[in-house]
Coordinates of C-alpha atoms and ligand atoms in Angstrom, one line a residue:
M89 CA 111.0 81.9 122.8
A90 CA 112.7 82.5 119.6
E91 CA 114.9 79.4 119.9
D92 CA 112.3 76.8 120.3
R93 CA 110.1 78.4 117.6
E94 CA 109.0 76.3 114.8
R95 CA 111.0 76.7 111.5
W96 CA 110.9 76.1 107.9
G97 CA 112.9 73.3 106.8
S98 CA 114.7 75.6 104.1
R99 CA 114.3 78.8 102.3
S100 CA 112.7 77.4 99.5
S101 CA 109.9 75.8 101.6
F102 CA 109.2 79.2 102.8
I103 CA 109.2 80.6 99.3
F104 CA 107.0 77.6 98.0
A105 CA 104.7 78.4 101.3
A106 CA 104.4 82.0 100.6
V107 CA 103.7 81.5 96.7
G108 CA 101.2 78.7 97.6
A109 CA 99.4 81.2 99.9
A110 CA 99.1 83.7 97.1
I111 CA 98.0 81.4 94.2
G112 CA 94.8 80.4 94.8
L113 CA 91.2 80.7 93.4
G114 CA 92.1 84.4 92.9
N115 CA 94.5 83.6 90.2
V116 CA 92.4 81.4 88.0
W117 CA 88.7 82.8 88.1
R118 CA 89.2 86.4 89.9
F119 CA 92.2 87.8 88.0
P120 CA 90.8 86.9 84.3
Y121 CA 87.4 88.1 85.0
I122 CA 88.5 91.4 86.7
T123 CA 90.9 92.0 83.8
Y124 CA 88.3 92.0 81.0
Q125 CA 85.8 93.6 82.9
N126 CA 88.4 96.3 83.3
G127 CA 89.6 96.9 79.8
G128 CA 91.4 93.8 78.9
G129 CA 95.0 94.2 78.1
A130 CA 94.9 97.9 79.4
F131 CA 94.1 96.7 83.0
L132 CA 97.4 95.1 83.0
I133 CA 98.9 98.6 83.5
P134 CA 97.1 99.6 86.5
Y135 CA 97.8 96.1 87.9
F136 CA 101.3 96.3 87.3
I137 CA 101.6 99.8 89.0
A138 CA 99.6 98.4 91.8
L139 CA 102.0 95.7 92.3
I140 CA 104.9 98.0 92.4
T141 CA 103.5 100.7 94.8
A142 CA 101.4 98.8 97.1
G143 CA 102.0 95.1 96.5
I144 CA 105.7 94.5 97.0
P145 CA 106.2 97.6 99.4
L146 CA 103.6 95.9 101.8
M147 CA 104.9 92.6 101.2
I148 CA 108.3 93.8 102.2
L149 CA 106.8 95.4 105.4
E150 CA 104.8 92.4 106.4
Y151 CA 107.9 90.1 106.0
A152 CA 110.1 92.3 108.0
V153 CA 107.5 92.4 110.8
G154 CA 107.3 88.9 111.2
L155 CA 111.0 88.1 110.7
K156 CA 112.0 90.9 113.1
T157 CA 109.6 90.1 115.8
Q158 CA 109.3 86.5 115.3
G159 CA 105.8 86.6 116.3
A160 CA 102.1 86.2 114.6
P161 CA 100.5 89.3 114.0
P162 CA 99.0 90.3 117.5
V163 CA 102.2 89.6 119.3
A164 CA 104.3 91.1 116.3
L165 CA 102.4 94.3 116.0
K166 CA 102.5 94.7 119.7
K167 CA 106.2 94.5 119.7
I168 CA 106.3 97.1 116.9
W169 CA 104.1 99.5 119.0
K170 CA 102.5 98.5 122.3
K171 CA 99.1 100.0 121.3
A172 CA 98.9 97.9 118.0
E173 CA 98.2 94.5 119.0
W174 CA 94.4 94.9 118.3
I175 CA 95.1 95.6 114.6
G176 CA 97.1 92.1 114.6
W177 CA 93.7 90.6 116.0
F178 CA 91.6 92.6 113.4
A179 CA 93.7 90.8 110.7
I180 CA 93.4 87.4 112.4
L181 CA 89.7 87.9 112.5
I182 CA 89.3 88.9 109.0
V183 CA 91.4 85.9 108.0
F184 CA 89.4 83.6 109.8
V185 CA 86.1 84.9 108.2
L186 CA 87.9 84.8 104.9
A187 CA 88.9 80.9 105.8
T188 CA 85.3 80.1 106.4
Y189 CA 83.7 81.0 102.9
Y190 CA 86.7 80.2 101.2
A191 CA 86.3 76.6 102.2
T192 CA 82.8 76.9 100.8
I193 CA 84.2 77.7 97.5
M194 CA 86.6 74.9 97.9
S195 CA 83.8 72.5 98.6
W196 CA 82.0 73.5 95.5
A197 CA 85.2 72.5 93.6
V198 CA 85.2 69.2 95.6
N199 CA 81.7 68.4 94.6
Y200 CA 82.4 69.2 91.0
F201 CA 85.6 67.0 91.0
Y202 CA 83.7 64.0 92.2
H203 CA 81.2 64.5 89.5
S204 CA 83.4 65.3 86.5
F205 CA 84.1 61.4 86.3
T206 CA 80.7 60.9 85.3
L207 CA 80.2 64.2 84.0
A208 CA 77.1 64.3 86.5
W209 CA 77.2 68.1 86.2
G210 CA 76.0 67.8 82.8
R211 CA 76.8 68.2 79.2
T212 CA 75.9 71.8 78.1
G213 CA 75.7 75.1 79.2
P214 CA 72.1 75.0 80.5
E215 CA 72.4 71.7 82.0
I216 CA 75.6 72.9 83.9
N217 CA 73.7 76.2 84.8
N218 CA 71.0 73.7 86.3
F219 CA 73.4 71.7 88.2
Y220 CA 75.2 74.5 89.7
N221 CA 72.3 76.8 90.7
N222 CA 69.5 74.7 91.3
I223 CA 71.2 71.2 92.2
L224 CA 74.7 71.8 94.2
L225 CA 73.7 75.1 95.6
G226 CA 70.0 75.0 95.5
K227 CA 70.1 78.6 95.5
S228 CA 67.0 80.2 97.5
G229 CA 66.3 83.5 95.5
S230 CA 67.3 85.8 98.1
P231 CA 69.8 86.2 100.9
G232 CA 66.8 86.7 103.5
I233 CA 66.0 82.8 102.9
L234 CA 68.5 80.7 104.1
G235 CA 66.6 77.4 103.3
G236 CA 67.9 74.2 104.4
I237 CA 71.5 72.9 104.4
Q238 CA 72.7 71.5 101.0
W239 CA 74.3 68.4 102.2
P240 CA 76.9 67.6 99.3
V241 CA 78.0 71.1 100.0
L242 CA 78.3 70.4 103.7
A243 CA 80.0 67.3 102.9
G244 CA 82.6 69.2 100.7
L245 CA 83.2 71.6 103.5
A246 CA 84.0 69.0 106.1
I247 CA 86.6 67.3 103.6
T248 CA 88.1 70.6 102.9
W249 CA 88.4 71.2 106.8
I250 CA 90.1 67.8 107.4
L251 CA 92.4 68.3 104.5
I252 CA 93.4 71.8 106.1
Y253 CA 93.9 69.8 109.6
L254 CA 95.9 67.2 108.0
A255 CA 98.2 69.5 106.2
L256 CA 98.7 71.7 109.3
F257 CA 99.1 69.2 112.1
K258 CA 102.6 68.0 111.8
G259 CA 103.6 71.6 112.0
V260 CA 105.4 73.6 109.7
K261 CA 108.3 71.5 108.5
T262 CA 106.1 69.2 107.2
L263 CA 103.7 72.0 105.5
G264 CA 106.8 73.1 104.0
K265 CA 107.1 69.8 102.3
I266 CA 103.4 69.7 101.2
V267 CA 103.5 72.9 99.4
Y268 CA 106.0 71.6 96.8
F269 CA 103.1 69.6 95.8
T270 CA 100.3 71.8 96.2
V271 CA 102.3 74.5 94.1
G272 CA 103.9 72.2 91.7
I273 CA 100.8 70.2 90.6
P274 CA 98.6 73.3 89.8
W275 CA 101.6 74.6 87.5
L276 CA 101.7 71.2 85.8
I277 CA 98.1 71.2 85.2
L278 CA 98.0 74.9 83.9
I279 CA 100.8 74.0 81.5
I280 CA 98.5 71.3 80.0
M281 CA 95.5 73.6 80.1
V282 CA 97.1 76.3 78.3
I283 CA 98.6 74.0 75.6
R284 CA 95.0 72.5 75.2
G285 CA 93.6 75.9 75.0
L286 CA 95.8 77.4 72.5
T287 CA 95.5 74.5 70.1
L288 CA 91.6 74.9 69.9
P289 CA 90.0 76.6 67.1
G290 CA 88.8 80.1 68.0
A291 CA 91.6 80.3 70.7
I292 CA 92.9 83.5 68.8
D293 CA 89.6 85.2 69.5
G294 CA 89.8 84.6 73.0
L295 CA 93.1 85.9 73.5
N296 CA 92.6 88.9 71.2
F297 CA 89.5 89.7 73.9
Y298 CA 92.1 89.0 76.7
L299 CA 94.8 91.2 75.6
T300 CA 93.5 93.9 73.4
P301 CA 93.8 97.0 75.5
D302 CA 91.2 99.7 75.8
F303 CA 93.2 102.7 77.2
S304 CA 90.1 104.7 77.7
V305 CA 89.4 102.9 81.0
L306 CA 92.5 104.2 82.5
L307 CA 90.7 107.5 83.4
N308 CA 88.1 105.5 85.3
P309 CA 88.9 105.4 88.9
R310 CA 86.8 102.0 89.5
V311 CA 89.5 100.4 87.2
W312 CA 92.3 101.5 89.4
L313 CA 90.3 100.4 92.6
A314 CA 90.0 96.9 91.0
A315 CA 93.6 96.9 90.2
Y316 CA 94.5 97.3 93.9
G317 CA 92.0 95.2 95.3
Q318 CA 92.9 92.3 93.2
I319 CA 96.6 93.1 94.1
F320 CA 95.9 92.6 97.8
F321 CA 93.4 89.7 97.7
T322 CA 96.1 87.6 95.2
L323 CA 99.3 88.5 97.3
S324 CA 97.3 87.4 100.5
L325 CA 98.3 90.9 102.0
A326 CA 97.0 92.5 105.2
M327 CA 95.8 89.0 106.4
G328 CA 98.5 88.1 108.8
T329 CA 99.5 85.2 106.6
L330 CA 102.7 86.7 105.5
I331 CA 103.6 88.0 108.8
V332 CA 103.3 84.6 110.5
Y333 CA 105.0 82.7 107.6
A334 CA 108.0 84.8 107.8
S335 CA 108.2 84.4 111.6
Y336 CA 109.0 80.8 111.2
L337 CA 112.3 81.9 109.3
P338 CA 115.3 82.4 111.2
K339 CA 115.8 86.3 112.1
D340 CA 118.6 87.0 109.4
S341 CA 117.0 85.7 106.4
D342 CA 116.4 87.7 103.2
I343 CA 113.4 89.7 103.1
T344 CA 113.5 91.8 99.7
A345 CA 114.5 89.0 97.3
N346 CA 111.8 86.7 98.8
A347 CA 109.2 89.4 98.4
F348 CA 110.2 90.1 94.7
I349 CA 110.1 86.1 94.0
T350 CA 106.8 85.6 95.7
S351 CA 105.0 88.5 94.0
L352 CA 106.2 88.0 90.6
A353 CA 105.6 84.3 90.8
N354 CA 102.1 84.9 91.9
C355 CA 101.4 87.7 89.3
G356 CA 103.2 85.5 86.5
T357 CA 100.8 82.7 87.3
S358 CA 97.9 85.0 86.9
F359 CA 98.9 86.0 83.6
F360 CA 99.6 82.6 82.4
A361 CA 96.4 81.2 83.8
G362 CA 94.5 84.1 81.7
F363 CA 96.1 82.3 78.4
A364 CA 94.2 79.0 79.4
V365 CA 91.0 80.5 80.4
F366 CA 90.7 82.8 77.5
S367 CA 91.7 80.5 74.7
T368 CA 89.2 78.0 75.8
L369 CA 86.5 80.7 76.1
G370 CA 87.4 81.8 72.5
Y371 CA 86.8 78.1 71.6
L372 CA 83.4 78.1 73.4
A373 CA 82.2 81.0 71.6
Q374 CA 83.5 79.8 68.2
S375 CA 81.4 76.4 69.0
M376 CA 78.4 78.3 70.0
G377 CA 78.6 80.9 66.9
V378 CA 78.7 83.8 69.4
T379 CA 81.5 86.5 70.3
V380 CA 83.6 86.1 73.4
P381 CA 81.9 88.6 75.5
E382 CA 78.6 86.8 75.2
V383 CA 80.1 83.7 76.7
T384 CA 81.9 85.3 79.7
T385 CA 80.0 85.3 82.9
S386 CA 80.8 87.1 86.0
G387 CA 83.2 86.0 88.8
L388 CA 82.5 82.5 90.2
G389 CA 80.4 81.8 87.3
L390 CA 83.4 81.6 85.0
A391 CA 85.1 78.6 87.0
F392 CA 81.9 76.7 87.8
V393 CA 79.6 77.4 84.5
T394 CA 81.4 78.5 81.7
Y395 CA 84.6 76.9 81.7
P396 CA 83.2 73.7 82.3
T397 CA 80.8 74.2 79.5
A398 CA 83.9 74.6 77.1
I399 CA 85.7 71.6 78.5
N400 CA 82.5 69.5 77.8
L401 CA 82.8 70.5 74.1
L402 CA 86.2 69.2 73.8
P403 CA 86.5 66.7 71.1
V404 CA 88.7 64.2 72.9
A405 CA 88.8 63.3 76.7
S406 CA 86.4 66.2 78.0
Q407 CA 85.9 64.1 81.2
L408 CA 89.9 64.0 81.9
F409 CA 90.0 67.7 81.3
G410 CA 87.2 68.4 83.7
A411 CA 88.5 66.4 86.4
L412 CA 92.1 68.2 85.7
F413 CA 90.6 71.6 85.9
F414 CA 88.7 70.7 89.2
L415 CA 92.0 69.2 90.6
L416 CA 93.6 72.4 89.5
L417 CA 91.1 74.6 91.5
L418 CA 91.4 72.1 94.5
T419 CA 95.3 72.2 94.4
L420 CA 95.5 75.8 93.9
G421 CA 93.2 76.7 96.4
I422 CA 94.0 74.3 99.2
D423 CA 97.5 75.9 99.9
S424 CA 95.7 79.1 100.5
A425 CA 93.1 77.6 102.7
F426 CA 96.2 76.5 105.1
S427 CA 97.4 79.9 104.9
Q428 CA 94.4 81.4 106.2
V429 CA 94.4 79.1 109.2
E430 CA 97.8 79.0 110.3
P431 CA 97.8 82.8 111.2
V432 CA 94.7 82.2 113.3
V433 CA 96.4 79.0 115.2
G434 CA 99.6 80.5 115.4
S435 CA 98.3 83.9 116.9
I436 CA 96.2 82.1 119.7
A437 CA 99.4 80.0 120.3
D438 CA 101.7 82.8 120.5
K439 CA 99.8 85.1 122.9
W440 CA 98.5 82.5 125.6
G441 CA 101.4 79.9 125.0
F442 CA 98.6 77.2 124.2
N443 CA 99.8 74.0 122.4
K444 CA 99.1 74.2 118.8
K445 CA 97.8 70.5 119.2
W446 CA 94.9 71.7 120.6
V447 CA 94.5 74.8 119.0
L448 CA 94.6 73.7 115.5
P449 CA 91.5 71.0 115.9
S450 CA 89.5 73.7 117.8
V451 CA 89.9 76.3 115.0
C452 CA 89.4 73.8 112.3
I453 CA 86.0 72.5 114.2
F454 CA 84.8 76.0 115.0
G455 CA 85.6 77.2 111.4
F456 CA 83.6 74.5 110.2
I457 CA 80.6 75.2 112.3
V458 CA 81.0 79.0 111.4
G459 CA 80.7 78.1 107.6
I460 CA 77.6 76.0 108.0
P461 CA 75.6 78.9 107.0
F462 CA 77.2 79.1 103.7
T463 CA 76.4 75.7 102.8
T464 CA 72.5 76.7 102.9
R465 CA 70.5 77.5 100.0
G466 CA 70.9 80.8 100.7
G467 CA 74.7 80.5 101.3
F468 CA 75.7 81.6 97.9
Y469 CA 74.5 85.1 98.3
W470 CA 76.3 85.1 101.7
V471 CA 79.8 84.0 100.1
D472 CA 79.3 86.9 97.7
I473 CA 78.4 89.4 100.3
V474 CA 80.8 88.4 103.0
D475 CA 83.5 88.3 100.4
H476 CA 82.7 91.9 99.4
F477 CA 83.0 93.4 103.0
I478 CA 86.0 91.5 104.1
A479 CA 88.0 91.7 100.8
T480 CA 87.0 95.4 99.9
Y481 CA 86.9 96.9 103.3
G482 CA 88.7 95.0 105.9
L483 CA 91.8 94.4 103.6
T484 CA 92.2 98.1 102.9
L485 CA 91.9 99.0 106.5
V486 CA 94.4 96.5 108.0
G487 CA 96.9 97.6 105.1
F488 CA 96.3 101.3 105.8
L489 CA 96.8 100.7 109.7
E490 CA 100.0 98.9 109.1
C491 CA 101.4 101.5 107.0
I492 CA 100.5 104.1 109.4
V493 CA 102.3 102.1 112.4
I494 CA 105.4 101.1 110.8
G495 CA 105.6 104.5 108.8
Y496 CA 104.9 107.2 111.5
V497 CA 105.3 105.2 114.9
F498 CA 108.0 102.7 114.5
G499 CA 109.6 104.7 111.4
A500 CA 110.0 103.7 108.0
S501 CA 113.5 104.3 107.6
E502 CA 114.6 102.6 110.9
I503 CA 112.8 99.2 109.8
R504 CA 114.3 99.7 106.2
G505 CA 117.5 99.7 108.0
Y506 CA 116.9 96.3 109.4
I507 CA 115.6 95.1 105.9
N508 CA 118.6 96.1 104.2
S509 CA 120.9 94.4 106.9
V510 CA 119.5 91.1 106.2
S511 CA 118.4 91.1 102.4
D512 CA 120.7 90.7 99.3
V513 CA 118.7 93.3 97.7
R514 CA 118.9 96.6 99.3
I515 CA 116.0 99.1 99.1
G516 CA 116.4 102.7 99.0
P517 CA 114.2 105.7 100.6
W518 CA 112.0 105.3 97.8
W519 CA 110.5 102.6 100.0
D520 CA 109.6 104.9 102.9
V521 CA 108.1 107.2 100.5
F522 CA 105.7 104.3 99.5
I523 CA 105.0 103.2 102.9
K524 CA 104.4 106.6 104.6
F525 CA 102.6 108.4 101.7
I526 CA 101.7 106.8 98.3
T527 CA 100.4 103.1 99.8
P528 CA 98.2 104.8 102.7
I529 CA 96.8 107.4 100.4
V530 CA 95.9 105.2 97.8
L531 CA 94.3 102.8 100.3
G532 CA 92.5 105.7 102.1
V533 CA 91.2 106.9 99.0
S534 CA 90.0 103.6 97.8
F535 CA 88.3 102.9 101.1
V536 CA 86.3 106.0 101.3
M537 CA 85.6 105.8 97.4
Q538 CA 84.2 102.5 98.1
L539 CA 82.1 103.3 101.1
T540 CA 80.5 106.1 99.4
K541 CA 79.5 104.1 96.6
L542 CA 77.9 101.4 99.0
I543 CA 76.2 104.1 100.8
Q544 CA 74.5 105.6 97.6
R545 CA 73.8 102.0 96.0
G546 CA 74.0 99.1 98.4
Y547 CA 75.8 96.2 97.4
G548 CA 75.5 93.8 94.3
G549 CA 71.7 94.6 93.9
Y550 CA 71.0 92.6 97.2
P551 CA 68.6 94.4 99.5
I552 CA 70.1 97.2 101.7
W553 CA 69.8 95.5 104.9
T554 CA 72.6 92.9 103.9
A555 CA 74.9 95.9 103.4
F556 CA 74.3 97.0 107.3
T557 CA 74.9 93.3 108.0
G558 CA 78.2 93.5 106.3
I559 CA 79.1 96.7 108.0
G560 CA 78.0 95.1 111.2
L561 CA 80.1 92.3 110.7
L562 CA 83.4 94.3 110.6
I563 CA 82.3 96.4 113.7
I564 CA 82.0 93.2 115.5
L565 CA 85.3 92.2 114.4
L566 CA 87.0 95.5 115.2
I567 CA 85.3 95.3 118.9
L568 CA 86.4 91.7 119.2
S569 CA 90.1 92.8 118.3
F570 CA 89.9 95.2 121.1
V571 CA 88.8 92.7 123.7
F572 CA 91.3 90.1 122.5
S573 CA 94.2 92.7 122.8
K574 CA 93.2 93.5 126.3
R575 CA 93.3 90.1 127.8
K576 CA 96.4 89.0 129.3
G577 CA 98.9 87.0 127.4
G578 CA 100.2 83.7 128.7
N579 CA 103.8 84.4 127.1
P580 CA 106.6 86.7 127.9
Ligands
LIG269 N1 95.9 84.9 97.7 C1 94.9 84.0 97.6 C2 94.1 83.7 96.2 O1 94.2 84.4 95.5 C3 93.7 84.2 98.6 C4 94.3 84.2 100.2 C5 93.9 85.6 100.7 C6 95.0 83.3 100.7 C7 94.2 85.7 102.2 C8 95.5 83.7 102.0 C9 95.1 84.8 102.6 O2 93.1 82.9 96.0

């Protein structure tokens, strides 16, 4: 089977694909927002520690699993330990759900991009807010009321899924060429945005806000959880993506250097994107005569309301910068979106030996249909809720299980021997300590703490039944992963 397995065209194709998977919406809206919410410059300390203690060790682990087994997650984990196949399926189901709402956020960006040429999203902050909440999303007021479908959002969703299909249908070799563009273009745009941002009046206030550390936050456990959560999300860990991408590499490919390159490129991009965002927010604050914290809104609002407001205030070419910014989001996000679909397709194909030619369109159509509820008037809330449950609990659980299976059942030092036999940069026993103790402990503690908080307070001010729905969803995924793993495979 390994001989006729699909292959990347070159090592750099693989690296670009992995970097493209990592760099996504998470770098441009989530990272800056999480950073200022958690102590500004001081947040970079737990972020960096999370990168070293969990991000890089787990990335090395996932590359090693994919490379050694030459299989997508369920098959890969089964080869590591017969009883672990369901963990692979759990990761796959999680990344599938993630793909359905990630594509919805992409659809918002598609709509903004379309309207940016005429500035139809409005010129002032309140106008844009109105466009976002009332016109585009048509927010229903509560997650319990789905209301009708917002047709432009549905259209954007269809476009996103068609793009995903087009990028993947020719196989991994072609994908390996597309990613040069989907990584290169956003980098170029980002450089333009940073230069534009830094040369605006008031930029320095924004940067002060971004980079001035408030060290007292380091005593707050919430900040540490946020750092670990962000590292997982941004590096696309525990989602099957890296395992399946590594499985398309020849068996003797380097692991450790690739892991260092991907993770540093990703985190460097986040840090750099922070300069574009905060310098521009500084300008916005100065134009409005308020302080920077007063203009910063939470999460998605940053990319879809606050930042466009600032762009509209630009003295020249605001339309162009508006279009550029949404093109940035689209090109950043689209290769993350592919990377969420490929593991699903690869897993089904690997287990049952089906032809990808049929699996891919089926997964795309099914993903589109599952995503339809997110395009309703209540959809916004469900993007938020499902994201919380998938990204906070699903991810930590999968990461934890991977560490246990590799660390204890297979043996950390055995797999390290394999890693060192193929890699230029050798890793020492410190890696075993991370995989067996530090990473799973951190993930376990984080899981329990988040769950306790959830039980006490529910999530995000939504009615408590939404939290049960979120937990219910995870339980259903868990049951399905056992069902899938019990089914007979079609491949040897
Ligand atoms: N890392 C991507 C981002 O930051 C999201 C992602 C998660 C991509 C999981 C692939 C798999 O936007």
